[in-house]
mmCIF file with all atom_site columns, C-alpha atoms in Angstrom:
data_model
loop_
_atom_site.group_PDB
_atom_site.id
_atom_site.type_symbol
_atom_site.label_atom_id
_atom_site.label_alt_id
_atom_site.label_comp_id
_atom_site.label_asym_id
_atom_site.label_entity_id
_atom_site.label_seq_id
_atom_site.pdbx_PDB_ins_code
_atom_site.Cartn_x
_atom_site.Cartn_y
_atom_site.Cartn_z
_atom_site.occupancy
_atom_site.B_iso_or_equiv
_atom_site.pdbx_formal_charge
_atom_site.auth_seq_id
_atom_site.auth_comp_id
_atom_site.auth_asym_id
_atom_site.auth_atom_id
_atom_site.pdbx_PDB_model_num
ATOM 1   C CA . UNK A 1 1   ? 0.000  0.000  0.000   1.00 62.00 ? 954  UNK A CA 1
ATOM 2   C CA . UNK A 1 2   ? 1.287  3.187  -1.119  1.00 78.00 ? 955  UNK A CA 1
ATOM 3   C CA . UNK A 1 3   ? 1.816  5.918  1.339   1.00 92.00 ? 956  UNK A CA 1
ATOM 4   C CA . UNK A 1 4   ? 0.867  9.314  1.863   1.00 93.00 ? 957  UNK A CA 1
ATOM 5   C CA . UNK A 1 5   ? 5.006  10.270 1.668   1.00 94.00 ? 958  UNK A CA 1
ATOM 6   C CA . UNK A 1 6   ? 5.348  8.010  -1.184  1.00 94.00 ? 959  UNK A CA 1
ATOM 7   C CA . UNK A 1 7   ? 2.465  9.324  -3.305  1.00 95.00 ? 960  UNK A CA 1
ATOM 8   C CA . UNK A 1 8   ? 4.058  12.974 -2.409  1.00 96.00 ? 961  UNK A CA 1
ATOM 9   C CA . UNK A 1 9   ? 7.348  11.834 -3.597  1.00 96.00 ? 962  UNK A CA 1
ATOM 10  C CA . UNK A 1 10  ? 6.032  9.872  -6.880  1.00 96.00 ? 963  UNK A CA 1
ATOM 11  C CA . UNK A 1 11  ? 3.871  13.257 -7.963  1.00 97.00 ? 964  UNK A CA 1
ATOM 12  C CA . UNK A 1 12  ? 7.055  15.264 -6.979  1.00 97.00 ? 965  UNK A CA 1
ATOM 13  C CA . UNK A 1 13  ? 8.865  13.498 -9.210  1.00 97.00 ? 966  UNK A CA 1
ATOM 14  C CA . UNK A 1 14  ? 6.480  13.885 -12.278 1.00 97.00 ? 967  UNK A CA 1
ATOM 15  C CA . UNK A 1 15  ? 5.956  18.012 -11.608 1.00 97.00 ? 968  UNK A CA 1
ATOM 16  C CA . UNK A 1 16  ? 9.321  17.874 -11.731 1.00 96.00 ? 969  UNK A CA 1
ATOM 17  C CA . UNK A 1 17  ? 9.749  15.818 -14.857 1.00 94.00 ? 970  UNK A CA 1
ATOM 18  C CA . UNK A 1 18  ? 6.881  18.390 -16.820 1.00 95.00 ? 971  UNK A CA 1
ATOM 19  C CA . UNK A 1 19  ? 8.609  21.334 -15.348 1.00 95.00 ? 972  UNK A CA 1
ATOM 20  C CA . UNK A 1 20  ? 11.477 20.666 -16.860 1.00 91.00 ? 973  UNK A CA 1
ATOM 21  C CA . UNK A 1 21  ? 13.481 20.550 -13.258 1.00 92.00 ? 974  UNK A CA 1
ATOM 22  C CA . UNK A 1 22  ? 12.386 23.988 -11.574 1.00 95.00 ? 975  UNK A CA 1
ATOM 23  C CA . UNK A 1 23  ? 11.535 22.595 -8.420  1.00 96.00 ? 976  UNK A CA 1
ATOM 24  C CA . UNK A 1 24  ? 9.881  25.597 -7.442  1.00 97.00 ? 977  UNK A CA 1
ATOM 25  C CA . UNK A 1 25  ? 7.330  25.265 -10.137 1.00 97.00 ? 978  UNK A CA 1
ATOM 26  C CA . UNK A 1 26  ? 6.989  21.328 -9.468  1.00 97.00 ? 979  UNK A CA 1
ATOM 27  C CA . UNK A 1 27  ? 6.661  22.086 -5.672  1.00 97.00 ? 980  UNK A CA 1
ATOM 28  C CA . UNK A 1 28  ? 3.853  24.470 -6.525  1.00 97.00 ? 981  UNK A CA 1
ATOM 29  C CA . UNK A 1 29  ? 1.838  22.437 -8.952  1.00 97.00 ? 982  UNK A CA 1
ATOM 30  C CA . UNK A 1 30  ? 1.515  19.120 -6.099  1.00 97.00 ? 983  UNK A CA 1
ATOM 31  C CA . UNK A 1 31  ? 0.818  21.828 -3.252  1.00 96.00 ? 984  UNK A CA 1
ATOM 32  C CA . UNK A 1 32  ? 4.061  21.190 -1.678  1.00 95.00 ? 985  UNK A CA 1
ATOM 33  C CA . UNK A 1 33  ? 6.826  23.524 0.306   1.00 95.00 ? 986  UNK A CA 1
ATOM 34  C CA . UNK A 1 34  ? 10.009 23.420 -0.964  1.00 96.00 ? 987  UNK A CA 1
ATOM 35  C CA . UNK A 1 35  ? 11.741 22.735 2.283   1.00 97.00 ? 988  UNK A CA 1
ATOM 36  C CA . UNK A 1 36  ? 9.894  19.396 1.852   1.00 97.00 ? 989  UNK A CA 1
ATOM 37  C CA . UNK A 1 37  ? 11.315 18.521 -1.043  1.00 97.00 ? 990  UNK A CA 1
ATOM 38  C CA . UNK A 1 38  ? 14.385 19.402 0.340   1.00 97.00 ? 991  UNK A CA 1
ATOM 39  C CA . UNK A 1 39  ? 13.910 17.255 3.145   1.00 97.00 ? 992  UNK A CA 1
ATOM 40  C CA . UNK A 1 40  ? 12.811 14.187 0.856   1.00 97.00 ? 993  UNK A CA 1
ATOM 41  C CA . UNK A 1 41  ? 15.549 15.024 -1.581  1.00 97.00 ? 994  UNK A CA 1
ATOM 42  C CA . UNK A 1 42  ? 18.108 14.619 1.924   1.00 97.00 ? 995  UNK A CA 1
ATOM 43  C CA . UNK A 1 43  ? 17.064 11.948 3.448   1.00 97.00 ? 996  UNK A CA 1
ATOM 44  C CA . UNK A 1 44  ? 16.030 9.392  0.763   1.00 97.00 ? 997  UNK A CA 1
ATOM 45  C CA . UNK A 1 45  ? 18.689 8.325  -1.839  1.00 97.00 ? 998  UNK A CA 1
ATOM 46  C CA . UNK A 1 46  ? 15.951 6.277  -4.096  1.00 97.00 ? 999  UNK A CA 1
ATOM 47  C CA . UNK A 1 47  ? 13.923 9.802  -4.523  1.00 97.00 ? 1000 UNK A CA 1
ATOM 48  C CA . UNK A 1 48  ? 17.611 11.214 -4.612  1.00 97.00 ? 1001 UNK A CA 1
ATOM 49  C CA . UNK A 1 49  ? 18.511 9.385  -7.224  1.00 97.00 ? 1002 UNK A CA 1
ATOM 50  C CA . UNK A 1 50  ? 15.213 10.267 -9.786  1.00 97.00 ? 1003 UNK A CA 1
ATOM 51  C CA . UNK A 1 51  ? 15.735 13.694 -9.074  1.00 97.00 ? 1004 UNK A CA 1
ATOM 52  C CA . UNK A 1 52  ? 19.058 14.177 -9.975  1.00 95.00 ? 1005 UNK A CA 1
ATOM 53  C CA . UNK A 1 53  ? 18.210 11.513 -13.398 1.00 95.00 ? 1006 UNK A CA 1
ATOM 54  C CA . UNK A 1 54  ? 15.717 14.290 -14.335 1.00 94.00 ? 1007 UNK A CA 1
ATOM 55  C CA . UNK A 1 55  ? 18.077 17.155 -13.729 1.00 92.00 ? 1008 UNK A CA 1
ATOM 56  C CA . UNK A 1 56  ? 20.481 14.877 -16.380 1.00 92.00 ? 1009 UNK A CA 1
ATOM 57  C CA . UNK A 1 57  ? 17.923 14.752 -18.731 1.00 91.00 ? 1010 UNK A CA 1
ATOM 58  C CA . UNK A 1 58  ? 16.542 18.116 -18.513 1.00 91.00 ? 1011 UNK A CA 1
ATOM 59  C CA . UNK A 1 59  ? 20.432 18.854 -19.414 1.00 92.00 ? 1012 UNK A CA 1
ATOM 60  C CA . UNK A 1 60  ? 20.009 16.829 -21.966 1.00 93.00 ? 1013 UNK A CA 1
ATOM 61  C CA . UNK A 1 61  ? 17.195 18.489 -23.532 1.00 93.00 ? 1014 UNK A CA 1
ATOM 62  C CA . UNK A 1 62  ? 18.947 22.013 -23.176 1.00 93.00 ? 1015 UNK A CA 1
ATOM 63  C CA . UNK A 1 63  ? 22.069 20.946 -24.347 1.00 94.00 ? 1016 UNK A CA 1
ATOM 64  C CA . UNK A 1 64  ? 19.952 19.685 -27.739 1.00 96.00 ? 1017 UNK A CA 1
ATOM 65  C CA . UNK A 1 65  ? 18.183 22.908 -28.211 1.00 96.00 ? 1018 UNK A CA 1
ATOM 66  C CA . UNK A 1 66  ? 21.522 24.754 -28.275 1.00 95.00 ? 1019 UNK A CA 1
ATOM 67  C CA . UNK A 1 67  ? 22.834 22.331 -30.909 1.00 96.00 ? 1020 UNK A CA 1
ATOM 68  C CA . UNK A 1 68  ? 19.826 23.046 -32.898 1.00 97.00 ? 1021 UNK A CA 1
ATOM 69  C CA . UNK A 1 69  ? 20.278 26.725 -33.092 1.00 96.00 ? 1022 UNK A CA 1
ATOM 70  C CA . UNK A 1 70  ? 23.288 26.154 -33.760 1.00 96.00 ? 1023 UNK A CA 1
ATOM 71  C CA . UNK A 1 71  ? 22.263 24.295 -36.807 1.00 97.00 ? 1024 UNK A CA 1
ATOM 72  C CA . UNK A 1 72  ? 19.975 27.222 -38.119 1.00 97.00 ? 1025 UNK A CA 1
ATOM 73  C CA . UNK A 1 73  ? 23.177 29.507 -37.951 1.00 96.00 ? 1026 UNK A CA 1
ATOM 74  C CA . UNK A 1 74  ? 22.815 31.229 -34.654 1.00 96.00 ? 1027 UNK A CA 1
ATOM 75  C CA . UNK A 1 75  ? 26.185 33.561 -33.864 1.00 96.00 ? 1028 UNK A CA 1
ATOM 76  C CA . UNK A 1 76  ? 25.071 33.472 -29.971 1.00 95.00 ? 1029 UNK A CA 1
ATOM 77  C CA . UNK A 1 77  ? 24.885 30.346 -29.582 1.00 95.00 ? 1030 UNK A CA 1
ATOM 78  C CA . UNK A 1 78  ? 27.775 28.946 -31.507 1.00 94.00 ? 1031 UNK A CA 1
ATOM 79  C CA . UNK A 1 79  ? 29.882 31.376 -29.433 1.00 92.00 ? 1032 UNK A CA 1
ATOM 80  C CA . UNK A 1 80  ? 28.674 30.071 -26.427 1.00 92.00 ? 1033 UNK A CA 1
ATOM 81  C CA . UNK A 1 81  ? 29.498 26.753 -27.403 1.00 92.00 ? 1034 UNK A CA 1
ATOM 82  C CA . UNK A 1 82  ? 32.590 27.138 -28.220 1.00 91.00 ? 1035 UNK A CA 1
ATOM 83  C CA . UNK A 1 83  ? 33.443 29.645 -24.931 1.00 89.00 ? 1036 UNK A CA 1
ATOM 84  C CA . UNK A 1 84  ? 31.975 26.699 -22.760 1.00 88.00 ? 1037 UNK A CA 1
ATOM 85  C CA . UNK A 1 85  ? 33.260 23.208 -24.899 1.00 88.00 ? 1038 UNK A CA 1
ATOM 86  C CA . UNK A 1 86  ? 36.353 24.972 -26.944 1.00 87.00 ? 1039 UNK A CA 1
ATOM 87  C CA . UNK A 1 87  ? 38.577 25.711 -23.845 1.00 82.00 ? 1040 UNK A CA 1
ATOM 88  C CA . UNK A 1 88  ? 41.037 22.979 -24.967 1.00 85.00 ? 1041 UNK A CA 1
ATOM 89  C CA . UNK A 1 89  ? 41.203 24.049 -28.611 1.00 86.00 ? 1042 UNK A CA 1
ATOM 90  C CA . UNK A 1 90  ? 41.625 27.951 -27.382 1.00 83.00 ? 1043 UNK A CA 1
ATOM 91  C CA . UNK A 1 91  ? 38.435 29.366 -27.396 1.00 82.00 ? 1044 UNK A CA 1
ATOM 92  C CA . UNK A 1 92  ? 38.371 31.183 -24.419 1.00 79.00 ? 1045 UNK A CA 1
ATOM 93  C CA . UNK A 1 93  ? 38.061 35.137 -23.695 1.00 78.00 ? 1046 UNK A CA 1
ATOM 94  C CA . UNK A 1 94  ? 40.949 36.498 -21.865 1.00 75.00 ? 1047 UNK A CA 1
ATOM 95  C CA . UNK A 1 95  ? 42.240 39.660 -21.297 1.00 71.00 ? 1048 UNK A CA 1
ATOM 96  C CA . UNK A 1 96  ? 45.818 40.920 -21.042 1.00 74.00 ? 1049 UNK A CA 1
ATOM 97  C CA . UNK A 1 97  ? 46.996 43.727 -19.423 1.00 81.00 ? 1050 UNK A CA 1
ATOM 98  C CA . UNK A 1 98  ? 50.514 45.533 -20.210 1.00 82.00 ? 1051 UNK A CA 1
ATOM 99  C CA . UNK A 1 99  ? 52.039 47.740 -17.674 1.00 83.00 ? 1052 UNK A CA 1
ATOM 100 C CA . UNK A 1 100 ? 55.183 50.125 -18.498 1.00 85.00 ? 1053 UNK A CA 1
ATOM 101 C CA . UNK A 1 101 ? 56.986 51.374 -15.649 1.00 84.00 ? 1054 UNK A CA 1
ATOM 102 C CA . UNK A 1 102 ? 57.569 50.954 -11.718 1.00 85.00 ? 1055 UNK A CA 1
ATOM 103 C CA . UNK A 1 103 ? 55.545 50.391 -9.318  1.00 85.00 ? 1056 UNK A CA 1
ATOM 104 C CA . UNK A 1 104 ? 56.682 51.554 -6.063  1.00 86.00 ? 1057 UNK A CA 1
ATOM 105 C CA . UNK A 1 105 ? 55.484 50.435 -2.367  1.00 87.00 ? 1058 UNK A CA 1
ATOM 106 C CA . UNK A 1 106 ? 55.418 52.437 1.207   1.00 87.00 ? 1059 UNK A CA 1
ATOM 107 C CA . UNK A 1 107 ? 55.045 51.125 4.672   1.00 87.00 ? 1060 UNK A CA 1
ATOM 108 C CA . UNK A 1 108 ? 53.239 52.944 7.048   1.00 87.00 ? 1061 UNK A CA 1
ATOM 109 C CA . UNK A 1 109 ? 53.564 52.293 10.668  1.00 86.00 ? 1062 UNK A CA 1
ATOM 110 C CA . UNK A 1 110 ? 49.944 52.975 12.326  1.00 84.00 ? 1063 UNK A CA 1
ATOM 111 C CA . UNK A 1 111 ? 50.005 53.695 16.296  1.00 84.00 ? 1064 UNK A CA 1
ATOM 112 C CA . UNK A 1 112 ? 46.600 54.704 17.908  1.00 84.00 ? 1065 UNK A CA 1
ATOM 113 C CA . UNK A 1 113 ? 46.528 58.096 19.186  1.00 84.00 ? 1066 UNK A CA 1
ATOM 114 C CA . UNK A 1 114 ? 47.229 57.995 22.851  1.00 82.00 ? 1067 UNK A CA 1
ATOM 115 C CA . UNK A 1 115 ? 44.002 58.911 25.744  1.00 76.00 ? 1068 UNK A CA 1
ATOM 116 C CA . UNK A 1 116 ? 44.674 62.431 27.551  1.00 66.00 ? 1069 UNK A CA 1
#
């Protein structure tokens, strides 16, 4: 028999899977606080374990949308793809600064004013 926690958990679960992982949005949907799922997500590796297998897919499904526009020729998002997977084959943003000259340091010795 199915418990009151378990049904929680199980509709959890499939708010989470049609929101696309915003647990805010799935907690809302079931009627459920998010310390709750919080709590569940904690304290039980089973409902653990679903969670974080939706938050892989809904990576998934992002990660195929960007490769799509890509596809139809988007400049934004090939950029970002290649800022984010292209690290190894240098693309990456960095900046480099030049400085001519000295630089030059002081120490100052601070001693707190004395009481009169």
């Amino acid at each position: 028999m199915a418990t009151k926690t378990n049904i929680l958990k199980n509709n959890l679960i499939e708010a989470l899977e049609q929101s696309l992982g915003i647990v805010t949005t799935a907690c809302k949907k079931v009627k459920c606080n998010r310390s709750t799922f919080y709590k569940y997500y904690n304290n039980d590796k089973v409902f653990r374990a679903k969670v974080d297998d939706l938050q892989n897919l809904t990576l998934d499904f992002v990660e195929s949308q960007l490769h799509e526009q890509i596809k139809e020729g988007n400049t934004t998002a090939t950029i970002f793809y290649l800022k984010t997977k292209g690290k190894k084959r240098g693309f990456i943003e960095r900046q480099e600064i030049q400085m001519d000259g000295s630089i030059e340091s002081k120490v100052i010795e601070w001693t707190p004013a004395k009481d009169k």
